[in-house]
Coordinates of C-alpha atoms in Angstrom, one line a residue:
X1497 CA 72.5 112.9 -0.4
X1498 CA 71.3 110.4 2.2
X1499 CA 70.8 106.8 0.8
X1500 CA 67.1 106.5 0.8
X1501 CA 66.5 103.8 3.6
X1502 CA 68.8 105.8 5.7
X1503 CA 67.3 109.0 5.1
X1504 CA 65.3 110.9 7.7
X1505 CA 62.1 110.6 5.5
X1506 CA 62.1 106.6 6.5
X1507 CA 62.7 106.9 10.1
X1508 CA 59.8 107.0 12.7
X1509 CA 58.6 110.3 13.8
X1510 CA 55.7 112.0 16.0
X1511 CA 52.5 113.9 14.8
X1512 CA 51.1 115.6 17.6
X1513 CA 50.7 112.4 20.0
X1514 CA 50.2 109.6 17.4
X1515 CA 54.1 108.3 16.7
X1516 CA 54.1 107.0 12.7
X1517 CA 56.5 104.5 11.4
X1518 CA 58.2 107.3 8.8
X1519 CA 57.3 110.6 7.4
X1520 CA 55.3 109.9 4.4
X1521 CA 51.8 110.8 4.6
X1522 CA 49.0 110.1 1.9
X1523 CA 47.0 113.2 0.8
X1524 CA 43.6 113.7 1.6
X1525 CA 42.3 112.4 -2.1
X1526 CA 38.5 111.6 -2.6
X1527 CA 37.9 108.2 -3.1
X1528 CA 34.3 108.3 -4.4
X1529 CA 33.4 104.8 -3.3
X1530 CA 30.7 106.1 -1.2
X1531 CA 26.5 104.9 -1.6
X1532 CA 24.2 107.1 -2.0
X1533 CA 23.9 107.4 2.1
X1534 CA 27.8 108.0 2.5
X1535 CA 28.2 105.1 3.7
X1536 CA 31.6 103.0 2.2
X1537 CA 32.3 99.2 1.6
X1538 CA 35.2 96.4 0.8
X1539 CA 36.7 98.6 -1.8
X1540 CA 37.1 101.5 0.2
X1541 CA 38.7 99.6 3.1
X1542 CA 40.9 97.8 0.2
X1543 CA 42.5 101.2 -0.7
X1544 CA 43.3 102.1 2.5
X1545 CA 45.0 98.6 3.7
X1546 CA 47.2 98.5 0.6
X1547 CA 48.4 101.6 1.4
X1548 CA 49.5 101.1 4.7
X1549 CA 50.9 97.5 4.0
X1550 CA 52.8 99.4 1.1
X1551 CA 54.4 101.5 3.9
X1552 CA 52.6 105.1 3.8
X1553 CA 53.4 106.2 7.6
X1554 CA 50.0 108.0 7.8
X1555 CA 47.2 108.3 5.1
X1556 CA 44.8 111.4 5.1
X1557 CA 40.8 109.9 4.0
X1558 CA 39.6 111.7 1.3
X1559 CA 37.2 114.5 2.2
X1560 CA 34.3 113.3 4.6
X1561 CA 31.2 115.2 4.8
X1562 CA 30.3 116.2 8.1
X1563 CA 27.0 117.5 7.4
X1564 CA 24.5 116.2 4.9
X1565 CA 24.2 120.2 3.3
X1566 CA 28.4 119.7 3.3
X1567 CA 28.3 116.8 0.8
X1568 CA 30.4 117.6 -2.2
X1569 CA 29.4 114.7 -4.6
X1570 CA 27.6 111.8 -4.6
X1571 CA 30.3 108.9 -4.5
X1572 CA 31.3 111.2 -1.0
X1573 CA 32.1 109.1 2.3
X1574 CA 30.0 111.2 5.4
X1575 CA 30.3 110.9 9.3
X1576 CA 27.3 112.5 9.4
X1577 CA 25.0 110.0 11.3
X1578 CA 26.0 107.3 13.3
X1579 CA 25.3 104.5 11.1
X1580 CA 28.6 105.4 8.9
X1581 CA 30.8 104.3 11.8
X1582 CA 30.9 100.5 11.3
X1583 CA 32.2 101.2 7.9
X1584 CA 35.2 103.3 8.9
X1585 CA 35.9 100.9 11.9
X1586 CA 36.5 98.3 9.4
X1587 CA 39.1 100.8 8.0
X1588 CA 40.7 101.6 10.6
X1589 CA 41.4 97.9 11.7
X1590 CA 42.6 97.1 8.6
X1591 CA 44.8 99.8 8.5
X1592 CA 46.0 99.2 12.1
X1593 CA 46.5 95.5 11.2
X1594 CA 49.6 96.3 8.3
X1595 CA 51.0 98.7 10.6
X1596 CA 49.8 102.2 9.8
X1597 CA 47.6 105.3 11.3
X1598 CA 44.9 106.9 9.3
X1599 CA 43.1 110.5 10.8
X1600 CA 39.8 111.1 9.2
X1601 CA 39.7 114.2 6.6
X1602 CA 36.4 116.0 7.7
X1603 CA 35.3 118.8 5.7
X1604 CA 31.9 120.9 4.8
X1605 CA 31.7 121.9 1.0
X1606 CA 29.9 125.2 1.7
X1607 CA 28.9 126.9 -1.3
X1608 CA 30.5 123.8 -3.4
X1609 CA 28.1 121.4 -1.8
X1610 CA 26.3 119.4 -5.1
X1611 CA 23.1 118.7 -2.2
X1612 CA 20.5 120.2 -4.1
X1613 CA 17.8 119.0 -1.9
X1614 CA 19.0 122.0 0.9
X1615 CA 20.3 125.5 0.3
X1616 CA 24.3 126.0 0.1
X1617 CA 25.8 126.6 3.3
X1618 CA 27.7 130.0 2.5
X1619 CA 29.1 132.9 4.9
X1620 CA 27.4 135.9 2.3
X1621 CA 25.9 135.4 -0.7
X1622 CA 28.2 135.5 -2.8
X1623 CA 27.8 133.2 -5.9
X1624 CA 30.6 130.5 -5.7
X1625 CA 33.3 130.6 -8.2
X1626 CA 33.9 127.5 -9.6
X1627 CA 30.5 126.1 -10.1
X1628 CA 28.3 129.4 -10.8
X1629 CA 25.8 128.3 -7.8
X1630 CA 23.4 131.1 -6.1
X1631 CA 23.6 131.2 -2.2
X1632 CA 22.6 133.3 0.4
X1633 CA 24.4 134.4 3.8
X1634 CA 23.8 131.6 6.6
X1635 CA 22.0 132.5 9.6
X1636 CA 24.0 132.5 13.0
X1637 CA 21.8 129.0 13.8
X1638 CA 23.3 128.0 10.3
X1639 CA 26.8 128.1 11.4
X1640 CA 26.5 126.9 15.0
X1641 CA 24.5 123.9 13.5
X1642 CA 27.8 123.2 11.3
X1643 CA 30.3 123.4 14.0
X1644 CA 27.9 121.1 15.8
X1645 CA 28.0 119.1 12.5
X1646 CA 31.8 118.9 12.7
X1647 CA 32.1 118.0 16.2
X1648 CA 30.0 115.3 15.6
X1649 CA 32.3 113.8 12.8
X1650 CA 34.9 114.0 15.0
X1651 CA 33.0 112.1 17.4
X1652 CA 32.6 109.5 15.2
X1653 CA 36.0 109.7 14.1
X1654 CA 36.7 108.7 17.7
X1655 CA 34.6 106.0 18.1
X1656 CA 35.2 104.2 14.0
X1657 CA 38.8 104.3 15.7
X1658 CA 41.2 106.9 14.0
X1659 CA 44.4 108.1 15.1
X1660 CA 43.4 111.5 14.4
X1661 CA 41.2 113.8 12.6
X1662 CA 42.2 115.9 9.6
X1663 CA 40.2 119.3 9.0
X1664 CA 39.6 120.5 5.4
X1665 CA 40.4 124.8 5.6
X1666 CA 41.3 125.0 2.1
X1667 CA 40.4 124.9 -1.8
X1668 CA 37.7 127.3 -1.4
X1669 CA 35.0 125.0 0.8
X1670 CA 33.1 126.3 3.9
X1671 CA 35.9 127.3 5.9
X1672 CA 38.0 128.7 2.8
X1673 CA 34.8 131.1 2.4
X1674 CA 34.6 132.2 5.9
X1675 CA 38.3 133.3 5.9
X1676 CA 38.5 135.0 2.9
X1677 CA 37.4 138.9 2.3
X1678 CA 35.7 138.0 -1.1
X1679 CA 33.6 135.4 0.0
X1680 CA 33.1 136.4 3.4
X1681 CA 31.5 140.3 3.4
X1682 CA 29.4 140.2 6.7
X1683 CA 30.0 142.7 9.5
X1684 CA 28.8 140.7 12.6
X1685 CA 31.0 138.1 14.7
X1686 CA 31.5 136.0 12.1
X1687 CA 33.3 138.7 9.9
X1688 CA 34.5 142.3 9.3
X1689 CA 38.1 142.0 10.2
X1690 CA 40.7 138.9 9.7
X1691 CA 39.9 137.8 13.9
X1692 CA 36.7 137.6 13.1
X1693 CA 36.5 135.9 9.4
X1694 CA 38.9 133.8 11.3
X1695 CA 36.3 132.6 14.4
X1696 CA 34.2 129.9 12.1
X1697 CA 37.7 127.8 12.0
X1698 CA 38.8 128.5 15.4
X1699 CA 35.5 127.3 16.3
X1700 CA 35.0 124.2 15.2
X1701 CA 38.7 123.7 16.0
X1702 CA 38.1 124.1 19.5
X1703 CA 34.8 121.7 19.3
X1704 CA 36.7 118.9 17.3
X1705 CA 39.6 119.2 20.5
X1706 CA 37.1 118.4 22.9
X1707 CA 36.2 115.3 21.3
X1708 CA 39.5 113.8 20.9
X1709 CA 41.3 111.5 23.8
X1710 CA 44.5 112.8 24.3
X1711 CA 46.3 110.5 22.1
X1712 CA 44.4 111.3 18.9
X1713 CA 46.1 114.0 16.8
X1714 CA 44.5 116.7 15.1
X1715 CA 45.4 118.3 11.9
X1716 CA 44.4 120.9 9.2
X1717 CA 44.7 121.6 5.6
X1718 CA 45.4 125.3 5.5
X1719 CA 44.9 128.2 2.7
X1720 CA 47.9 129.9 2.7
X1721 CA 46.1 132.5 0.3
X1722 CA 43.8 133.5 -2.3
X1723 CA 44.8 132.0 -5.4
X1724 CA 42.0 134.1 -7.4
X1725 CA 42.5 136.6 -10.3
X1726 CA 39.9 139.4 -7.7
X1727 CA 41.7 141.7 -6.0
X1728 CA 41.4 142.0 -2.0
X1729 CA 41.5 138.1 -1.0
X1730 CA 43.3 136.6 1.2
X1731 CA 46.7 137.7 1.8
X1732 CA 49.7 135.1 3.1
X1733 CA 50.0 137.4 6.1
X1734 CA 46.5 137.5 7.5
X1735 CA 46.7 133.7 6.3
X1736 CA 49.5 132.7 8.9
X1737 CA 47.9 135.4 11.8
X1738 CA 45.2 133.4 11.0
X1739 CA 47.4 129.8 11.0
X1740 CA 48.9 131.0 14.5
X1741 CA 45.3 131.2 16.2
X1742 CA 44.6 127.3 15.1
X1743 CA 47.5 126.4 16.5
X1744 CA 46.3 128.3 19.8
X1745 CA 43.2 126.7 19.4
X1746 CA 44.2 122.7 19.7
X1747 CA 46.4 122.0 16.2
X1748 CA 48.7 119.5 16.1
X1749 CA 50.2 120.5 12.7
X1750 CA 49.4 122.0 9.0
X1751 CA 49.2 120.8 5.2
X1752 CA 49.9 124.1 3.4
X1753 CA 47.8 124.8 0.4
X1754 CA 45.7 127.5 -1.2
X1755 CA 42.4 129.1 0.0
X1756 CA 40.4 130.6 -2.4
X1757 CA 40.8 129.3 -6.3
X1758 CA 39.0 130.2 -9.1
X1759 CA 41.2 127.5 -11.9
X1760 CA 41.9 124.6 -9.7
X1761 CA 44.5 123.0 -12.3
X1762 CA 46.8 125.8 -12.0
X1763 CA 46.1 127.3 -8.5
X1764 CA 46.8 123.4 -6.7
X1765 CA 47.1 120.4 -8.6
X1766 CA 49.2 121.4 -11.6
X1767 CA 51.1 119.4 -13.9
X1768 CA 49.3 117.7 -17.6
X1769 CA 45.9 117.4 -18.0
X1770 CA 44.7 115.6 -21.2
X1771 CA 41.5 117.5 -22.3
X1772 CA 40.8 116.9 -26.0
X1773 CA 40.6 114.0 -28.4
X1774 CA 43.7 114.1 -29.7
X1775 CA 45.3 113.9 -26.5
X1776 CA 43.3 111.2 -25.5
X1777 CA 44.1 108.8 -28.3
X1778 CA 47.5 109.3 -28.3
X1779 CA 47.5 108.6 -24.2
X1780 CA 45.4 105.3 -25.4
X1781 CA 48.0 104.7 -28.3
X1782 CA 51.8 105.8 -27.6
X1783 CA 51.7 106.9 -23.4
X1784 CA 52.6 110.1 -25.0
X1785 CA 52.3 113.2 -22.6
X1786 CA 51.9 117.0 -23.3
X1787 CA 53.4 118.5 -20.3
X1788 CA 55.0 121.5 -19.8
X1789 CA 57.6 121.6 -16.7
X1790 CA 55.9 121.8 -13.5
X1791 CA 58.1 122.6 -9.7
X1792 CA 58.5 120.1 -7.3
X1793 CA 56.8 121.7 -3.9
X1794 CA 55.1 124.4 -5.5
X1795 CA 53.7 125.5 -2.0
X1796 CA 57.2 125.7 -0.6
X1797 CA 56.9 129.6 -0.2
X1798 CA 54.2 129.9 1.6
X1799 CA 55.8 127.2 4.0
X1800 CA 58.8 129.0 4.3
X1801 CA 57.0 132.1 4.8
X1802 CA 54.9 129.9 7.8
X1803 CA 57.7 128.5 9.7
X1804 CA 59.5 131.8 9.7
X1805 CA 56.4 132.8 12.1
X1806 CA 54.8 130.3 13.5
X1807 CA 56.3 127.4 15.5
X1808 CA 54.1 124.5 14.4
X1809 CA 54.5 121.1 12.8
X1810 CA 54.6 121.4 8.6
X1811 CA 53.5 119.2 6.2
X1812 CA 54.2 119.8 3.0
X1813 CA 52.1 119.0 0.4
X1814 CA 51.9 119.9 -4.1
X1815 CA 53.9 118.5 -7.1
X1816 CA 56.6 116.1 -4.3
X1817 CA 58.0 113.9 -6.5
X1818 CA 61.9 113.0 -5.9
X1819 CA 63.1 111.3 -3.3
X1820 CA 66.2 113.4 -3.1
X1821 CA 64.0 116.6 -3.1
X1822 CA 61.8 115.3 -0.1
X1823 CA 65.2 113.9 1.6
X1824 CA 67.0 117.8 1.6
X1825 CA 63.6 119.4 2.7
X1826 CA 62.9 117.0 5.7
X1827 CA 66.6 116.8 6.8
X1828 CA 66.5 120.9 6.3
X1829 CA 64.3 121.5 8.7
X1830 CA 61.8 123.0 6.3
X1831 CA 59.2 120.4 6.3
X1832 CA 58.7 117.7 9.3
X1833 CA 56.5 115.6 6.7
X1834 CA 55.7 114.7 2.7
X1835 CA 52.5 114.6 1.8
X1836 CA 51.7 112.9 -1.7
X1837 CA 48.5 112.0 -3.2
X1838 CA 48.3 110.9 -7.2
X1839 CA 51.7 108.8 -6.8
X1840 CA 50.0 106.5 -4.1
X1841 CA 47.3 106.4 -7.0
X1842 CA 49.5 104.6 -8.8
X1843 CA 51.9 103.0 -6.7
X1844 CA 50.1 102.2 -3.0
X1845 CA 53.6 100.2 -2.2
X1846 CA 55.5 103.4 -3.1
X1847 CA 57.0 103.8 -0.1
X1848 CA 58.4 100.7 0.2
X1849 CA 59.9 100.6 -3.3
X1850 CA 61.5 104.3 -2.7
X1851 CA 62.9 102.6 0.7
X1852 CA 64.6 99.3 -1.0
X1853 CA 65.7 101.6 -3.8
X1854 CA 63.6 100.2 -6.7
X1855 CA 62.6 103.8 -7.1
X1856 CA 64.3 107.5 -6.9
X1857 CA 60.7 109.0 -8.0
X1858 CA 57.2 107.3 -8.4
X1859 CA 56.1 105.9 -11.8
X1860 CA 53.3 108.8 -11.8
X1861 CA 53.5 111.0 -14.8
X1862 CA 50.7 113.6 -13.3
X1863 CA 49.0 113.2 -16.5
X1864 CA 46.0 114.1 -14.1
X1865 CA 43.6 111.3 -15.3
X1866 CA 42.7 110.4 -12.6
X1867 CA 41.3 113.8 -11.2
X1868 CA 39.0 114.0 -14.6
X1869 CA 37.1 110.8 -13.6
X1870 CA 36.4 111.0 -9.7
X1871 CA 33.2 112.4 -9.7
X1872 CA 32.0 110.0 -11.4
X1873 CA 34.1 106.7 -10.9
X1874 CA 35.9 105.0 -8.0
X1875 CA 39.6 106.0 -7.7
X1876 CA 42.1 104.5 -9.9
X1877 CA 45.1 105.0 -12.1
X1878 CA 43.9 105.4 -15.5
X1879 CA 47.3 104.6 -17.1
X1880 CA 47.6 101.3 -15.7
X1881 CA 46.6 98.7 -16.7
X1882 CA 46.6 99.6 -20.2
X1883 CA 42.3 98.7 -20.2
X1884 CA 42.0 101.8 -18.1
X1885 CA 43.4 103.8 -20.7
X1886 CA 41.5 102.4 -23.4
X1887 CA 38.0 103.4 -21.1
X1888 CA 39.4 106.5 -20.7
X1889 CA 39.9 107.3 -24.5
X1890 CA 36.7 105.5 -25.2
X1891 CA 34.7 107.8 -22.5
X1892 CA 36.0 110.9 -24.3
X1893 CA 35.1 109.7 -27.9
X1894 CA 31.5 108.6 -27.2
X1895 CA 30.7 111.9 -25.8
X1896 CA 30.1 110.3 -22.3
X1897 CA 33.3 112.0 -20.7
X1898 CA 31.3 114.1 -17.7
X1899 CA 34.7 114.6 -15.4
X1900 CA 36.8 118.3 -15.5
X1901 CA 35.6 119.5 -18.3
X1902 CA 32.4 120.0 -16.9
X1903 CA 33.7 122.9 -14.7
X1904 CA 33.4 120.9 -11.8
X1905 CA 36.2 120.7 -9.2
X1906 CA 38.1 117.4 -8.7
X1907 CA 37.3 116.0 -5.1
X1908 CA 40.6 115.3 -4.4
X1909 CA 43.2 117.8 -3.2
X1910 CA 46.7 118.9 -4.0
X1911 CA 48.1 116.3 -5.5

């Protein structure tokens, strides 16, 4: 195998337009640093400077609301009004000052949205899977008002200074629920057969395109397929006719991951989760881990199964954890880029230390922590330092623990 600084993975390469200095990207990963107006400060534009002066090529925001009924959570970033753009600029110069690019992630929660002051944006009503809510089909004003709402953010995008915008179609939020058959019943334009399920997303593709200057890229996380135990989802072929349309439309490149899910652990993020007492205190106590063996690239098929039809850029993203694994699928041909997201929780210089050799694989144990807290706590590691830890045990004695268990869906993405 390669050495590691000589590897393809650590060499410059081109997304779209926007040239990045290697091919490690950082996942799309809520942050939850947000006010209560979306709006983000200094420890949001912290995160994303040490990640780029710890060498990530290009780093994926979390999930941004573009639409105030599209808000997932309260500790959400939004590019929903103008007045959110002096924050991101600060980002993006920061980021742009130690070398890196950074696209905005831009994304509508549909019927996952937690904005209980409006009615959940939804193609039919059809109640949502993973948090139980009621909705009701959206009008055809509905829908034009949220591709509106996403060209908007990409506006914004444009003028807070990003290299590019990334779109969220996967994990079951608005554009999930339009594509899929189970979600989306209607038998107008908007749905009926897989062209038309498939016109919401080609939409707002086409409106975020005619916002960008031609040297911003545009990207988009894509369901591959219904990860659901319901018959008649989302199949991978319909997915990639689907995939091949967005590129048509103005996409620079894909993250591969699932559409529809109805147990987020094991449909996308996989790996330990510690979810009882016991667990937690010997976390606090001995770093002990109950984990039962887990794949490296566990979306690889459904890549494979993309770039046997459709000529695109691939970024592959879910479970990436050697270096030697992300070396033979780059240099392959399979993949043109790694996407990681809980290692650059832990380690935002991992790049660097995989480069100079200090590393063969990041010190993350995907013990998934991290995931249980973000509704309801800034980003961190909760392994490191050891106090972290201790709150974490600590939240799950008292009784206060309020984070996965709660049936909620983590904000962040494959991981």
């Amino acid at each position: 195998m390669t050495a590691p600084a000589r590897s393809t993975l650590f060499a410059p390469a081109t997304l779209g337009p926007v040239p990045l200095r290697n091919r490690f990207i950082r996942a799309g990963t809520g942050e939850s640093m947000a006010d209560p107006a979306g709006r983000i400060g200094d420890e949001y534009v912290a995160l994303h400077e040490n990640l780029a002066r710890g060498g990530v090529g290009l780093a994926f925001t979390g999930h941004i609301f573009s639409h105030l009924r599209g808000r997932y959570g309260d500790l959400q970033a939004g590019l929903h009004q103008d007045s959110s753009i002096p924050g991101f600029a600060r980002v993006t110069e920061a980021v742009h000052r130690r070398g890196g690019r950074i696209f905005a992630q831009i994304a509508h929660a549909g019927s996952q949205s937690m904005s209980f002051a409006t009615r959940p944006l939804a193609p039919s009503a059809v109640d949502n899977v993973m948090t139980g809510r009621r909705v009701e089909a959206a009008t055809d004003d509905e829908i034009h008002e949220a591709i509106d709402g996403f060209r908007q953010a990409a506006r914004r995008a444009v003028e807070a200074g990003f290299d590019g915008v990334h779109l969220h179609g996967a994990n079951g939020y608005l554009i999930s629920e339009f594509r899929s058959p189970l979600t989306n019943t209607r038998d107008d334009d908007w749905g009926g057969t897989r062209e038309r399920r498939d016109r919401f997303p080609v939409e707002v593709i086409r409106a975020i395109r005619a916002e960008l200057p031609a040297g911003m890229g545009l990207t988009m996380k894509v369901g591959l397929a219904d990860l659901v135990d319901e018959p008649g989802g989302l199949t991978v072929p319909d997915a990639i006719e689907g995939v091949r349309s967005f590129v048509a439309a103005g996409l620079d490149g894909v993250e591969v991951s699932s559409n529809l899910m109805s147990d987020y652990v094991s449909a996308s993020i996989r790996g330990y989760v510690a979810v009882d007492r016991r667990r937690a205190l010997e976390d606090l106590l001995f770093h002990r881990l109950h984990k039962k063996p887990e794949p490296e690239a566990y979306f690889l098929p459904f890549v494979d199964a993309l770039r046997a039809q459709v000529d695109t850029t691939i970024i592959l993203v879910g479970g990436m954890r050697r270096v030697t694994t992300m070396a033979a699928l780059v240099e392959s041909g399979r993949a043109e880029f790694i996407s990681m997201a809980r290692p650059f929780i832990r380690e935002p210089d991992l790049v660097q230390r995989l480069a100079g050799g200090q590393r063969t694989a990041p010190a993350c144990v995907s013990c998934n922590i991290c995931l249980m807290h973000d509704e309801h706590h800034a980003l961190r590691c909760w392994r490191t330092p050891r106090m972290n830890l201790l709150r974490h045990a600590k939240y799950r004695f008292s009784g206060g623990f309020k984070g996965k268990g709660s049936g909620r869906k983590p904000a962040a993405g494959d991981r």
